[in-house]
PDB file of C-alpha atoms and ligand atoms in Angstrom:
ATOM      1  CA  MET A 133     -54.870 -74.248  20.863  1.00  0.00           C
ATOM      2  CA  SER A 134     -52.480 -72.151  19.573  1.00  0.00           C
ATOM      3  CA  GLU A 135     -49.907 -72.953  17.016  1.00  0.00           C
ATOM      4  CA  LYS A 136     -46.856 -75.329  18.307  1.00  0.00           C
ATOM      5  CA  ARG A 137     -43.910 -72.520  18.672  1.00  0.00           C
ATOM      6  CA  TRP A 138     -40.778 -73.686  17.005  1.00  0.00           C
ATOM      7  CA  ILE A 139     -36.955 -72.703  17.868  1.00  0.00           C
ATOM      8  CA  PRO A 140     -34.726 -73.056  14.811  1.00  0.00           C
ATOM      9  CA  GLU A 141     -30.606 -73.745  15.336  1.00  0.00           C
ATOM     10  CA  THR A 142     -28.914 -71.063  12.735  1.00  0.00           C
ATOM     11  CA  LEU A 143     -25.403 -71.797  13.248  1.00  0.00           C
ATOM     12  CA  PHE A 144     -25.780 -73.613   9.949  1.00  0.00           C
ATOM     13  CA  ASP A 145     -27.306 -71.298   7.825  1.00  0.00           C
ATOM     14  CA  ALA A 146     -24.844 -71.036   5.440  1.00  0.00           C
ATOM     15  CA  LEU A 147     -24.789 -74.340   4.737  1.00  0.00           C
ATOM     16  CA  GLY A 148     -28.430 -74.554   3.940  1.00  0.00           C
ATOM     17  CA  PHE A 149     -29.098 -76.530   7.128  1.00  0.00           C
ATOM     18  CA  ARG A 150     -31.133 -76.285  10.522  1.00  0.00           C
ATOM     19  CA  MET A 151     -32.287 -77.883  13.513  1.00  0.00           C
ATOM     20  CA  THR A 152     -35.572 -76.420  14.767  1.00  0.00           C
ATOM     21  CA  PHE A 153     -36.745 -77.004  18.319  1.00  0.00           C
ATOM     22  CA  ALA A 154     -40.568 -77.139  18.884  1.00  0.00           C
ATOM     23  CA  VAL A 155     -40.761 -75.486  22.170  1.00  0.00           C
ATOM     24  CA  GLU A 156     -43.158 -76.772  25.178  1.00  0.00           C
ATOM     25  CA  LYS A 157     -42.774 -73.602  27.468  1.00  0.00           C
ATOM     26  CA  VAL A 158     -39.701 -70.717  27.339  1.00  0.00           C
ATOM     27  CA  LEU A 159     -39.183 -69.824  30.234  1.00  0.00           C
ATOM     28  CA  TYR A 160     -36.578 -67.015  29.506  1.00  0.00           C
ATOM     29  CA  GLU A 161     -35.743 -64.051  26.722  1.00  0.00           C
ATOM     30  CA  THR A 162     -33.844 -61.043  26.032  1.00  0.00           C
ATOM     31  CA  GLN A 163     -31.634 -59.498  23.932  1.00  0.00           C
ATOM     32  CA  THR A 164     -28.204 -59.029  26.133  1.00  0.00           C
ATOM     33  CA  GLU A 165     -25.744 -56.224  26.109  1.00  0.00           C
ATOM     34  CA  HIS A 166     -23.955 -58.753  23.874  1.00  0.00           C
ATOM     35  CA  GLN A 167     -26.614 -61.433  22.397  1.00  0.00           C
ATOM     36  CA  HIS A 168     -29.957 -63.009  22.145  1.00  0.00           C
ATOM     37  CA  LEU A 169     -31.099 -65.466  24.830  1.00  0.00           C
ATOM     38  CA  VAL A 170     -33.874 -67.230  24.944  1.00  0.00           C
ATOM     39  CA  LEU A 171     -34.113 -70.790  27.513  1.00  0.00           C
ATOM     40  CA  PHE A 172     -37.054 -73.375  27.143  1.00  0.00           C
ATOM     41  CA  GLU A 173     -38.293 -76.027  27.757  1.00  0.00           C
ATOM     42  CA  GLN A 174     -37.859 -78.497  25.543  1.00  0.00           C
ATOM     43  CA  LYS A 175     -40.177 -82.257  25.407  1.00  0.00           C
ATOM     44  CA  HIS A 176     -36.689 -84.389  24.760  1.00  0.00           C
ATOM     45  CA  PHE A 177     -34.070 -82.147  25.808  1.00  0.00           C
ATOM     46  CA  GLY A 178     -34.930 -81.376  28.778  1.00  0.00           C
ATOM     47  CA  LYS A 179     -34.005 -76.680  29.416  1.00  0.00           C
ATOM     48  CA  MET A 180     -32.012 -75.874  26.307  1.00  0.00           C
ATOM     49  CA  LEU A 181     -30.035 -72.547  26.456  1.00  0.00           C
ATOM     50  CA  MET A 182     -29.707 -70.390  22.766  1.00  0.00           C
ATOM     51  CA  LEU A 183     -27.277 -67.964  22.553  1.00  0.00           C
ATOM     52  CA  ASP A 184     -27.549 -66.225  19.165  1.00  0.00           C
ATOM     53  CA  GLY A 185     -29.180 -69.211  17.402  1.00  0.00           C
ATOM     54  CA  ALA A 186     -27.645 -71.417  18.905  1.00  0.00           C
ATOM     55  CA  THR A 187     -27.606 -73.637  21.514  1.00  0.00           C
ATOM     56  CA  GLN A 188     -25.076 -73.799  24.043  1.00  0.00           C
ATOM     57  CA  VAL A 189     -26.516 -77.173  27.066  1.00  0.00           C
ATOM     58  CA  THR A 190     -29.421 -78.815  27.610  1.00  0.00           C
ATOM     59  CA  THR A 191     -30.273 -80.367  30.573  1.00  0.00           C
ATOM     60  CA  ARG A 192     -30.642 -83.414  28.988  1.00  0.00           C
ATOM     61  CA  ASP A 193     -27.173 -83.751  27.274  1.00  0.00           C
ATOM     62  CA  GLU A 194     -25.000 -81.718  28.882  1.00  0.00           C
ATOM     63  CA  PHE A 195     -23.512 -84.035  31.223  1.00  0.00           C
ATOM     64  CA  ILE A 196     -21.087 -85.231  27.898  1.00  0.00           C
ATOM     65  CA  TYR A 197     -19.363 -81.654  26.917  1.00  0.00           C
ATOM     66  CA  HIS A 198     -18.763 -81.017  30.569  1.00  0.00           C
ATOM     67  CA  GLU A 199     -17.175 -84.129  31.589  1.00  0.00           C
ATOM     68  CA  MET A 200     -14.998 -83.962  28.501  1.00  0.00           C
ATOM     69  CA  MET A 201     -13.606 -80.173  28.257  1.00  0.00           C
ATOM     70  CA  THR A 202     -12.723 -80.787  32.015  1.00  0.00           C
ATOM     71  CA  HIS A 203     -11.776 -84.428  32.986  1.00  0.00           C
ATOM     72  CA  VAL A 204      -9.600 -84.509  29.631  1.00  0.00           C
ATOM     73  CA  PRO A 205      -7.552 -81.573  30.803  1.00  0.00           C
ATOM     74  CA  ILE A 206      -7.062 -81.655  34.592  1.00  0.00           C
ATOM     75  CA  LEU A 207      -6.217 -85.345  34.662  1.00  0.00           C
ATOM     76  CA  ALA A 208      -4.105 -85.136  31.674  1.00  0.00           C
ATOM     77  CA  HIS A 209      -1.803 -82.245  33.799  1.00  0.00           C
ATOM     78  CA  GLY A 210      -1.724 -84.235  37.117  1.00  0.00           C
ATOM     79  CA  ALA A 211      -1.020 -81.520  39.301  1.00  0.00           C
ATOM     80  CA  ALA A 212      -3.766 -79.111  38.333  1.00  0.00           C
ATOM     81  CA  LYS A 213      -4.072 -76.082  41.155  1.00  0.00           C
ATOM     82  CA  ASN A 214      -5.512 -73.442  39.556  1.00  0.00           C
ATOM     83  CA  VAL A 215      -8.312 -73.428  36.398  1.00  0.00           C
ATOM     84  CA  LEU A 216      -9.608 -70.430  34.673  1.00  0.00           C
ATOM     85  CA  ILE A 217     -12.526 -70.855  32.832  1.00  0.00           C
ATOM     86  CA  ILE A 218     -13.339 -68.124  29.847  1.00  0.00           C
ATOM     87  CA  GLY A 219     -16.970 -68.066  28.969  1.00  0.00           C
ATOM     88  CA  GLY A 220     -19.018 -70.536  31.124  1.00  0.00           C
ATOM     89  CA  GLY A 221     -22.263 -68.223  31.949  1.00  0.00           C
ATOM     90  CA  ASP A 222     -23.677 -71.273  32.593  1.00  0.00           C
ATOM     91  CA  CYS A 223     -21.396 -72.471  35.449  1.00  0.00           C
ATOM     92  CA  GLY A 224     -21.310 -75.734  34.149  1.00  0.00           C
ATOM     93  CA  ILE A 225     -17.996 -76.604  33.202  1.00  0.00           C
ATOM     94  CA  ALA A 226     -18.054 -74.528  36.148  1.00  0.00           C
ATOM     95  CA  GLU A 227     -19.724 -77.448  38.726  1.00  0.00           C
ATOM     96  CA  GLU A 228     -17.977 -79.938  36.466  1.00  0.00           C
ATOM     97  CA  VAL A 229     -13.553 -78.380  37.684  1.00  0.00           C
ATOM     98  CA  LEU A 230     -15.245 -78.189  41.129  1.00  0.00           C
ATOM     99  CA  LYS A 231     -15.717 -82.134  41.475  1.00  0.00           C
ATOM    100  CA  HIS A 232     -12.162 -81.992  41.833  1.00  0.00           C
ATOM    101  CA  LYS A 233     -11.117 -81.689  45.211  1.00  0.00           C
ATOM    102  CA  THR A 234      -7.662 -81.395  44.818  1.00  0.00           C
ATOM    103  CA  LEU A 235      -7.762 -77.463  43.123  1.00  0.00           C
ATOM    104  CA  LYS A 236      -7.022 -74.454  44.985  1.00  0.00           C
ATOM    105  CA  SER A 237      -8.723 -71.992  42.646  1.00  0.00           C
ATOM    106  CA  VAL A 238     -11.100 -71.491  39.694  1.00  0.00           C
ATOM    107  CA  VAL A 239     -12.109 -68.438  38.508  1.00  0.00           C
ATOM    108  CA  GLN A 240     -14.699 -68.174  35.769  1.00  0.00           C
ATOM    109  CA  VAL A 241     -14.657 -64.970  33.307  1.00  0.00           C
ATOM    110  CA  GLU A 242     -17.991 -64.210  31.508  1.00  0.00           C
ATOM    111  CA  ILE A 243     -18.658 -61.719  29.115  1.00  0.00           C
ATOM    112  CA  ASP A 244     -22.663 -61.586  29.957  1.00  0.00           C
ATOM    113  CA  GLU A 245     -23.809 -61.273  33.540  1.00  0.00           C
ATOM    114  CA  SER A 246     -27.338 -61.365  32.389  1.00  0.00           C
ATOM    115  CA  VAL A 247     -26.256 -65.202  31.570  1.00  0.00           C
ATOM    116  CA  VAL A 248     -24.658 -66.012  35.326  1.00  0.00           C
ATOM    117  CA  GLU A 249     -27.963 -64.002  36.564  1.00  0.00           C
ATOM    118  CA  PHE A 250     -30.174 -66.071  34.815  1.00  0.00           C
ATOM    119  CA  SER A 251     -28.453 -69.598  35.431  1.00  0.00           C
ATOM    120  CA  LYS A 252     -28.587 -69.124  39.118  1.00  0.00           C
ATOM    121  CA  GLU A 253     -32.492 -68.896  38.900  1.00  0.00           C
ATOM    122  CA  HIS A 254     -32.808 -72.168  35.793  1.00  0.00           C
ATOM    123  CA  PHE A 255     -30.237 -74.142  36.393  1.00  0.00           C
ATOM    124  CA  PRO A 256     -29.350 -74.063  39.868  1.00  0.00           C
ATOM    125  CA  GLU A 257     -27.782 -77.434  39.176  1.00  0.00           C
ATOM    126  CA  PHE A 258     -24.565 -76.437  38.098  1.00  0.00           C
ATOM    127  CA  THR A 259     -24.879 -72.694  39.758  1.00  0.00           C
ATOM    128  CA  LYS A 260     -25.439 -74.101  43.678  1.00  0.00           C
ATOM    129  CA  PRO A 261     -22.457 -75.796  43.869  1.00  0.00           C
ATOM    130  CA  VAL A 262     -20.298 -73.695  42.391  1.00  0.00           C
ATOM    131  CA  PHE A 263     -21.266 -70.621  44.402  1.00  0.00           C
ATOM    132  CA  ARG A 264     -20.960 -72.551  47.286  1.00  0.00           C
ATOM    133  CA  ASP A 265     -17.744 -73.171  46.844  1.00  0.00           C
ATOM    134  CA  LYS A 266     -14.761 -71.242  48.690  1.00  0.00           C
ATOM    135  CA  ARG A 267     -12.436 -72.140  45.525  1.00  0.00           C
ATOM    136  CA  PHE A 268     -14.819 -70.597  43.317  1.00  0.00           C
ATOM    137  CA  GLU A 269     -14.565 -66.796  41.887  1.00  0.00           C
ATOM    138  CA  SER A 270     -17.296 -64.971  38.988  1.00  0.00           C
ATOM    139  CA  VAL A 271     -15.297 -62.183  36.650  1.00  0.00           C
ATOM    140  CA  ILE A 272     -17.787 -60.468  34.905  1.00  0.00           C
ATOM    141  CA  ASP A 273     -15.172 -59.457  31.939  1.00  0.00           C
ATOM    142  CA  ASP A 274     -14.025 -59.937  28.231  1.00  0.00           C
ATOM    143  CA  GLY A 275     -12.513 -63.265  28.674  1.00  0.00           C
ATOM    144  CA  MET A 276      -9.375 -61.288  25.905  1.00  0.00           C
ATOM    145  CA  LYS A 277      -9.097 -58.449  28.366  1.00  0.00           C
ATOM    146  CA  TYR A 278      -8.857 -60.301  31.231  1.00  0.00           C
ATOM    147  CA  VAL A 279      -5.762 -63.214  29.515  1.00  0.00           C
ATOM    148  CA  ALA A 280      -4.705 -60.068  28.634  1.00  0.00           C
ATOM    149  CA  GLU A 281      -3.990 -58.090  31.921  1.00  0.00           C
ATOM    150  CA  THR A 282      -4.411 -61.205  34.887  1.00  0.00           C
ATOM    151  CA  ASP A 283      -0.986 -61.428  36.926  1.00  0.00           C
ATOM    152  CA  ARG A 284      -2.281 -64.846  38.022  1.00  0.00           C
ATOM    153  CA  ARG A 285      -1.408 -67.828  36.616  1.00  0.00           C
ATOM    154  CA  PHE A 286      -3.355 -70.928  36.218  1.00  0.00           C
ATOM    155  CA  ASP A 287      -2.323 -74.671  35.280  1.00  0.00           C
ATOM    156  CA  VAL A 288      -5.542 -75.298  33.202  1.00  0.00           C
ATOM    157  CA  ILE A 289      -7.671 -72.517  30.767  1.00  0.00           C
ATOM    158  CA  ILE A 290     -10.565 -74.438  29.571  1.00  0.00           C
ATOM    159  CA  VAL A 291     -12.557 -71.791  26.943  1.00  0.00           C
ATOM    160  CA  ASP A 292     -15.825 -72.712  26.784  1.00  0.00           C
ATOM    161  CA  SER A 293     -17.124 -70.487  24.836  1.00  0.00           C
ATOM    162  CA  THR A 294     -20.031 -69.108  22.075  1.00  0.00           C
ATOM    163  CA  ASP A 295     -19.445 -69.885  18.169  1.00  0.00           C
ATOM    164  CA  PRO A 296     -16.376 -66.729  16.120  1.00  0.00           C
ATOM    165  CA  VAL A 297     -19.452 -65.029  15.696  1.00  0.00           C
ATOM    166  CA  GLY A 298     -20.021 -61.863  17.924  1.00  0.00           C
ATOM    167  CA  PRO A 299     -18.316 -61.349  21.146  1.00  0.00           C
ATOM    168  CA  GLY A 300     -17.585 -64.715  21.138  1.00  0.00           C
ATOM    169  CA  ALA A 301     -14.955 -64.502  17.372  1.00  0.00           C
ATOM    170  CA  VAL A 302     -11.847 -62.797  19.602  1.00  0.00           C
ATOM    171  CA  LEU A 303     -11.622 -65.742  21.897  1.00  0.00           C
ATOM    172  CA  PHE A 304     -10.590 -67.902  18.125  1.00  0.00           C
ATOM    173  CA  THR A 305      -8.002 -65.185  17.536  1.00  0.00           C
ATOM    174  CA  LYS A 306      -4.896 -65.261  17.905  1.00  0.00           C
ATOM    175  CA  ALA A 307      -4.094 -62.600  19.982  1.00  0.00           C
ATOM    176  CA  PHE A 308      -6.629 -64.376  23.002  1.00  0.00           C
ATOM    177  CA  TYR A 309      -4.432 -68.002  22.515  1.00  0.00           C
ATOM    178  CA  SER A 310      -1.184 -65.993  22.612  1.00  0.00           C
ATOM    179  CA  ALA A 311      -2.293 -63.622  25.710  1.00  0.00           C
ATOM    180  CA  CYS A 312      -3.506 -67.330  27.101  1.00  0.00           C
ATOM    181  CA  LYS A 313       0.557 -68.677  26.580  1.00  0.00           C
ATOM    182  CA  ARG A 314       1.121 -65.680  28.770  1.00  0.00           C
ATOM    183  CA  CYS A 315      -1.075 -66.328  32.177  1.00  0.00           C
ATOM    184  CA  MET A 316      -0.241 -69.978  31.918  1.00  0.00           C
ATOM    185  CA  SER A 317       1.825 -71.962  34.137  1.00  0.00           C
ATOM    186  CA  PRO A 318       4.372 -73.720  32.935  1.00  0.00           C
ATOM    187  CA  GLY A 319       3.574 -77.719  32.113  1.00  0.00           C
ATOM    188  CA  GLY A 320      -0.289 -76.555  31.396  1.00  0.00           C
ATOM    189  CA  VAL A 321      -3.051 -76.898  28.854  1.00  0.00           C
ATOM    190  CA  MET A 322      -5.611 -74.852  27.586  1.00  0.00           C
ATOM    191  CA  VAL A 323      -8.928 -77.120  26.153  1.00  0.00           C
ATOM    192  CA  THR A 324     -11.188 -74.527  23.651  1.00  0.00           C
ATOM    193  CA  GLN A 325     -15.079 -75.263  22.222  1.00  0.00           C
ATOM    194  CA  ASN A 326     -13.467 -76.150  18.779  1.00  0.00           C
ATOM    195  CA  GLY A 327     -16.876 -76.813  16.791  1.00  0.00           C
ATOM    196  CA  VAL A 328     -18.226 -79.907  14.530  1.00  0.00           C
ATOM    197  CA  PRO A 329     -15.800 -80.218  12.099  1.00  0.00           C
ATOM    198  CA  PHE A 330     -17.831 -82.163   9.714  1.00  0.00           C
ATOM    199  CA  PHE A 331     -19.841 -78.931   9.725  1.00  0.00           C
ATOM    200  CA  GLN A 332     -16.780 -76.014  11.000  1.00  0.00           C
ATOM    201  CA  PRO A 333     -12.862 -77.707   9.482  1.00  0.00           C
ATOM    202  CA  ASP A 334     -11.996 -73.912   8.854  1.00  0.00           C
ATOM    203  CA  GLU A 335     -12.890 -73.232  12.155  1.00  0.00           C
ATOM    204  CA  LEU A 336     -10.963 -76.261  14.568  1.00  0.00           C
ATOM    205  CA  ILE A 337      -7.590 -75.572  10.870  1.00  0.00           C
ATOM    206  CA  SER A 338      -7.502 -72.142  11.622  1.00  0.00           C
ATOM    207  CA  SER A 339      -7.216 -72.633  15.321  1.00  0.00           C
ATOM    208  CA  VAL A 340      -4.969 -75.748  15.549  1.00  0.00           C
ATOM    209  CA  GLY A 341      -2.062 -73.881  13.226  1.00  0.00           C
ATOM    210  CA  MET A 342      -2.071 -71.345  16.188  1.00  0.00           C
ATOM    211  CA  PHE A 343      -1.544 -73.846  18.490  1.00  0.00           C
ATOM    212  CA  LYS A 344       1.003 -75.081  16.472  1.00  0.00           C
ATOM    213  CA  SER A 345       2.625 -71.959  16.501  1.00  0.00           C
ATOM    214  CA  LEU A 346       2.140 -70.899  20.152  1.00  0.00           C
ATOM    215  CA  PHE A 347       2.460 -74.612  21.766  1.00  0.00           C
ATOM    216  CA  ALA A 348       5.089 -76.833  22.118  1.00  0.00           C
ATOM    217  CA  ASP A 349       2.130 -79.186  20.958  1.00  0.00           C
ATOM    218  CA  GLY A 350      -1.319 -78.498  19.272  1.00  0.00           C
ATOM    219  CA  ALA A 351      -4.060 -81.096  18.451  1.00  0.00           C
ATOM    220  CA  CYS A 352      -7.964 -81.899  19.734  1.00  0.00           C
ATOM    221  CA  TYR A 353      -9.529 -84.454  20.546  1.00  0.00           C
ATOM    222  CA  VAL A 354     -13.323 -85.513  20.172  1.00  0.00           C
ATOM    223  CA  ALA A 355     -16.820 -85.949  21.601  1.00  0.00           C
ATOM    224  CA  ALA A 356     -20.195 -86.994  20.038  1.00  0.00           C
ATOM    225  CA  ILE A 357     -22.520 -85.127  21.618  1.00  0.00           C
ATOM    226  CA  PRO A 358     -26.237 -84.941  20.125  1.00  0.00           C
ATOM    227  CA  THR A 359     -27.394 -81.077  20.278  1.00  0.00           C
ATOM    228  CA  TYR A 360     -23.758 -79.996  18.677  1.00  0.00           C
ATOM    229  CA  VAL A 361     -25.197 -81.504  15.385  1.00  0.00           C
ATOM    230  CA  GLY A 362     -22.841 -83.267  12.537  1.00  0.00           C
ATOM    231  CA  GLY A 363     -21.221 -85.799  14.373  1.00  0.00           C
ATOM    232  CA  HIS A 364     -17.759 -85.373  16.931  1.00  0.00           C
ATOM    233  CA  MET A 365     -17.492 -82.298  18.445  1.00  0.00           C
ATOM    234  CA  ALA A 366     -13.790 -81.150  18.514  1.00  0.00           C
ATOM    235  CA  MET A 367     -11.755 -79.675  22.060  1.00  0.00           C
ATOM    236  CA  GLY A 368      -9.261 -77.747  20.619  1.00  0.00           C
ATOM    237  CA  TRP A 369      -5.532 -79.197  22.569  1.00  0.00           C
ATOM    238  CA  ALA A 370      -2.328 -76.757  23.855  1.00  0.00           C
ATOM    239  CA  SER A 371      -0.141 -77.275  26.184  1.00  0.00           C
ATOM    240  CA  LYS A 372       3.254 -76.189  26.627  1.00  0.00           C
ATOM    241  CA  ASP A 373       3.884 -80.355  27.737  1.00  0.00           C
ATOM    242  CA  LYS A 374       3.701 -83.051  25.095  1.00  0.00           C
ATOM    243  CA  LYS A 375       3.378 -85.778  27.327  1.00  0.00           C
ATOM    244  CA  LEU A 376       0.028 -84.044  28.165  1.00  0.00           C
ATOM    245  CA  ARG A 377      -1.469 -86.474  25.703  1.00  0.00           C
ATOM    246  CA  GLN A 378       0.327 -89.482  25.931  1.00  0.00           C
ATOM    247  CA  HIS A 379      -1.039 -90.466  29.881  1.00  0.00           C
ATOM    248  CA  PRO A 380      -2.276 -94.285  29.481  1.00  0.00           C
ATOM    249  CA  ALA A 381      -5.179 -95.169  31.559  1.00  0.00           C
ATOM    250  CA  ARG A 382      -4.269 -96.685  34.190  1.00  0.00           C
ATOM    251  CA  THR A 383      -2.504 -93.814  34.874  1.00  0.00           C
ATOM    252  CA  LEU A 384      -5.569 -91.579  34.680  1.00  0.00           C
ATOM    253  CA  GLU A 385      -8.048 -93.805  36.549  1.00  0.00           C
ATOM    254  CA  ALA A 386      -5.350 -92.701  38.932  1.00  0.00           C
ATOM    255  CA  ARG A 387      -5.058 -89.421  39.894  1.00  0.00           C
ATOM    256  CA  TYR A 388      -9.494 -89.659  39.265  1.00  0.00           C
ATOM    257  CA  LYS A 389      -8.895 -92.115  42.271  1.00  0.00           C
ATOM    258  CA  LYS A 390      -7.011 -89.121  44.395  1.00  0.00           C
ATOM    259  CA  ALA A 391      -9.640 -86.688  42.726  1.00  0.00           C
ATOM    260  CA  GLY A 392     -11.845 -88.479  44.196  1.00  0.00           C
ATOM    261  CA  ARG A 393     -13.425 -90.591  41.712  1.00  0.00           C
ATOM    262  CA  PHE A 394     -16.517 -88.169  41.882  1.00  0.00           C
ATOM    263  CA  LYS A 395     -19.161 -89.968  39.369  1.00  0.00           C
ATOM    264  CA  THR A 396     -19.390 -89.446  35.351  1.00  0.00           C
ATOM    265  CA  LYS A 397     -21.996 -90.910  32.905  1.00  0.00           C
ATOM    266  CA  TYR A 398     -19.675 -90.028  30.383  1.00  0.00           C
ATOM    267  CA  TRP A 399     -15.600 -89.391  31.160  1.00  0.00           C
ATOM    268  CA  THR A 400     -14.058 -92.754  31.971  1.00  0.00           C
ATOM    269  CA  PRO A 401     -10.248 -93.483  31.787  1.00  0.00           C
ATOM    270  CA  GLU A 402     -10.252 -95.342  28.192  1.00  0.00           C
ATOM    271  CA  VAL A 403     -12.945 -92.714  26.874  1.00  0.00           C
ATOM    272  CA  HIS A 404     -10.365 -89.824  27.208  1.00  0.00           C
ATOM    273  CA  VAL A 405      -7.275 -91.795  25.289  1.00  0.00           C
ATOM    274  CA  ALA A 406      -9.842 -92.971  22.855  1.00  0.00           C
ATOM    275  CA  ALA A 407     -10.830 -89.871  22.667  1.00  0.00           C
ATOM    276  CA  PHE A 408      -7.668 -88.377  20.844  1.00  0.00           C
ATOM    277  CA  ALA A 409      -8.311 -90.890  18.555  1.00  0.00           C
ATOM    278  CA  LEU A 410      -9.433 -89.209  16.235  1.00  0.00           C
ATOM    279  CA  PRO A 411     -11.303 -90.339  12.357  1.00  0.00           C
ATOM    280  CA  ARG A 412      -9.337 -90.192   9.694  1.00  0.00           C
ATOM    281  CA  PHE A 413     -11.220 -86.786   8.097  1.00  0.00           C
ATOM    282  CA  ILE A 414     -10.719 -84.682  10.926  1.00  0.00           C
ATOM    283  CA  ALA A 415      -6.898 -86.127  12.198  1.00  0.00           C
ATOM    284  CA  GLU A 416      -5.911 -84.902   8.469  1.00  0.00           C
ATOM    285  CA  HIS A 417      -7.547 -81.894   8.866  1.00  0.00           C
ATOM    286  CA  VAL A 418      -5.411 -81.479  12.382  1.00  0.00           C
ATOM    287  CA  LYS A 419      -2.310 -82.358  10.420  1.00  0.00           C
ATOM    288  CA  SER A 420      -2.674 -80.025   7.369  1.00  0.00           C
ATOM    289  CA  ALA A 421      -3.142 -77.403   9.796  1.00  0.00           C
ATOM    290  CA  LYS A 422       0.147 -75.348   9.344  1.00  0.00           C
ATOM    291  CA  LYS A 423       1.376 -72.857  11.893  1.00  0.00           C
ATOM    292  CA  ARG A 424       0.310 -69.318  11.958  1.00  0.00           C
TER     293      ARG A 424
HETATM  294  N1  SAM B  72     -21.349 -75.255  25.312  1.00  0.00           N
HETATM  295  C1  SAM B  72     -21.359 -73.809  24.968  1.00  0.00           C
HETATM  296  C2  SAM B  72     -20.821 -74.332  23.610  1.00  0.00           C
HETATM  297  O1  SAM B  72     -19.792 -75.601  23.149  1.00  0.00           O
HETATM  298  O2  SAM B  72     -21.273 -73.554  22.752  1.00  0.00           O
HETATM  299  C3  SAM B  72     -20.981 -72.346  25.541  1.00  0.00           C
HETATM  300  C4  SAM B  72     -21.828 -72.072  26.855  1.00  0.00           C
HETATM  301  S1  SAM B  72     -21.166 -70.627  27.919  1.00  0.00           S
HETATM  302  C5  SAM B  72     -23.028 -70.178  27.890  1.00  0.00           C
HETATM  303  C6  SAM B  72     -20.765 -70.322  26.244  1.00  0.00           C
HETATM  304  C7  SAM B  72     -20.228 -68.449  26.975  1.00  0.00           C
HETATM  305  O3  SAM B  72     -19.500 -68.084  26.238  1.00  0.00           O
HETATM  306  C8  SAM B  72     -21.815 -67.687  27.192  1.00  0.00           C
HETATM  307  O4  SAM B  72     -22.306 -67.230  28.140  1.00  0.00           O
HETATM  308  C9  SAM B  72     -21.222 -66.415  26.026  1.00  0.00           C
HETATM  309  O5  SAM B  72     -21.797 -65.357  27.240  1.00  0.00           O
HETATM  310  C10 SAM B  72     -19.922 -66.068  26.370  1.00  0.00           C
HETATM  311  N2  SAM B  72     -19.076 -65.675  25.561  1.00  0.00           N
HETATM  312  C11 SAM B  72     -19.039 -65.156  24.492  1.00  0.00           C
HETATM  313  N3  SAM B  72     -17.479 -64.742  24.547  1.00  0.00           N
HETATM  314  C12 SAM B  72     -17.544 -64.606  25.371  1.00  0.00           C
HETATM  315  C13 SAM B  72     -16.332 -63.307  25.930  1.00  0.00           C
HETATM  316  N4  SAM B  72     -15.372 -62.498  24.823  1.00  0.00           N
HETATM  317  N5  SAM B  72     -15.014 -63.261  26.943  1.00  0.00           N
HETATM  318  C14 SAM B  72     -16.285 -64.277  27.989  1.00  0.00           C
HETATM  319  N6  SAM B  72     -17.322 -64.928  27.976  1.00  0.00           N
HETATM  320  C15 SAM B  72     -17.835 -64.661  26.393  1.00  0.00           C
END
């Protein structure tokens, strides 16, 4: 019986910490033009995608991150028509966004075509409904280049990026956030994958400092995602309208009903409101983030 393969998450090597997964079966492994990609079956988490040693998505807990990165900004906005997704090659975010029947267009800009192509085979639960939806457009490009050049305008921008390493690093810069502001409609909002503050506080402080200097409102909200290890994960919040972050649950409930009251497993109007109530150590990181 061959030795079981174990695949480590190496994102926190600098902290002397790894989480390692026993592999039932490798489904796909390659070095793409941009990054190392491995997809494997895991006994507890189902299918797991790793890019450059960082967990991206697992079929067991994807719903938490995908629901909180989509329904929070779209329902906080309240009248979104056009959504831009930067990254998101597995199409899990797009699948969740398209549940909002009130939207007119969803553009996804993913740098690595291999991620989209292999997701069509291995994550059909995401890609089938997405590529069947006429409102969806898939663009293969660097998100930085796209937001700097597009003449389109978006009400909600969702940065579903890898961590600030490799091709993802540019998506954590002031040039990128400034270009996102440029292509954001008045009253718009951007949310970002901003790491786990317990392990990556500097990443959050840096992003929120730039949000505060570029937007009317710079903050974050949180959700606990089992495979993004380290407690709460922070989702960056940058909006042209301070009021977006202050809606009560009853307003969100009414908008959720109008959007089609689709099934969720994590997001509720109450969880949405509570997600902005930050544990003190995270609130202090946000408060300490100076305009930059
Ligand atoms: N949910 C995951 C997380 O929280 O880490 C992210 C999932 S998604 C797979 C991340 C995607 O961002 C990857 O497919 C990667 O190729 C893409 N990406 C990285 N840098 C990019 C860039 N500069 N422009 C567009 N997409 C980028």
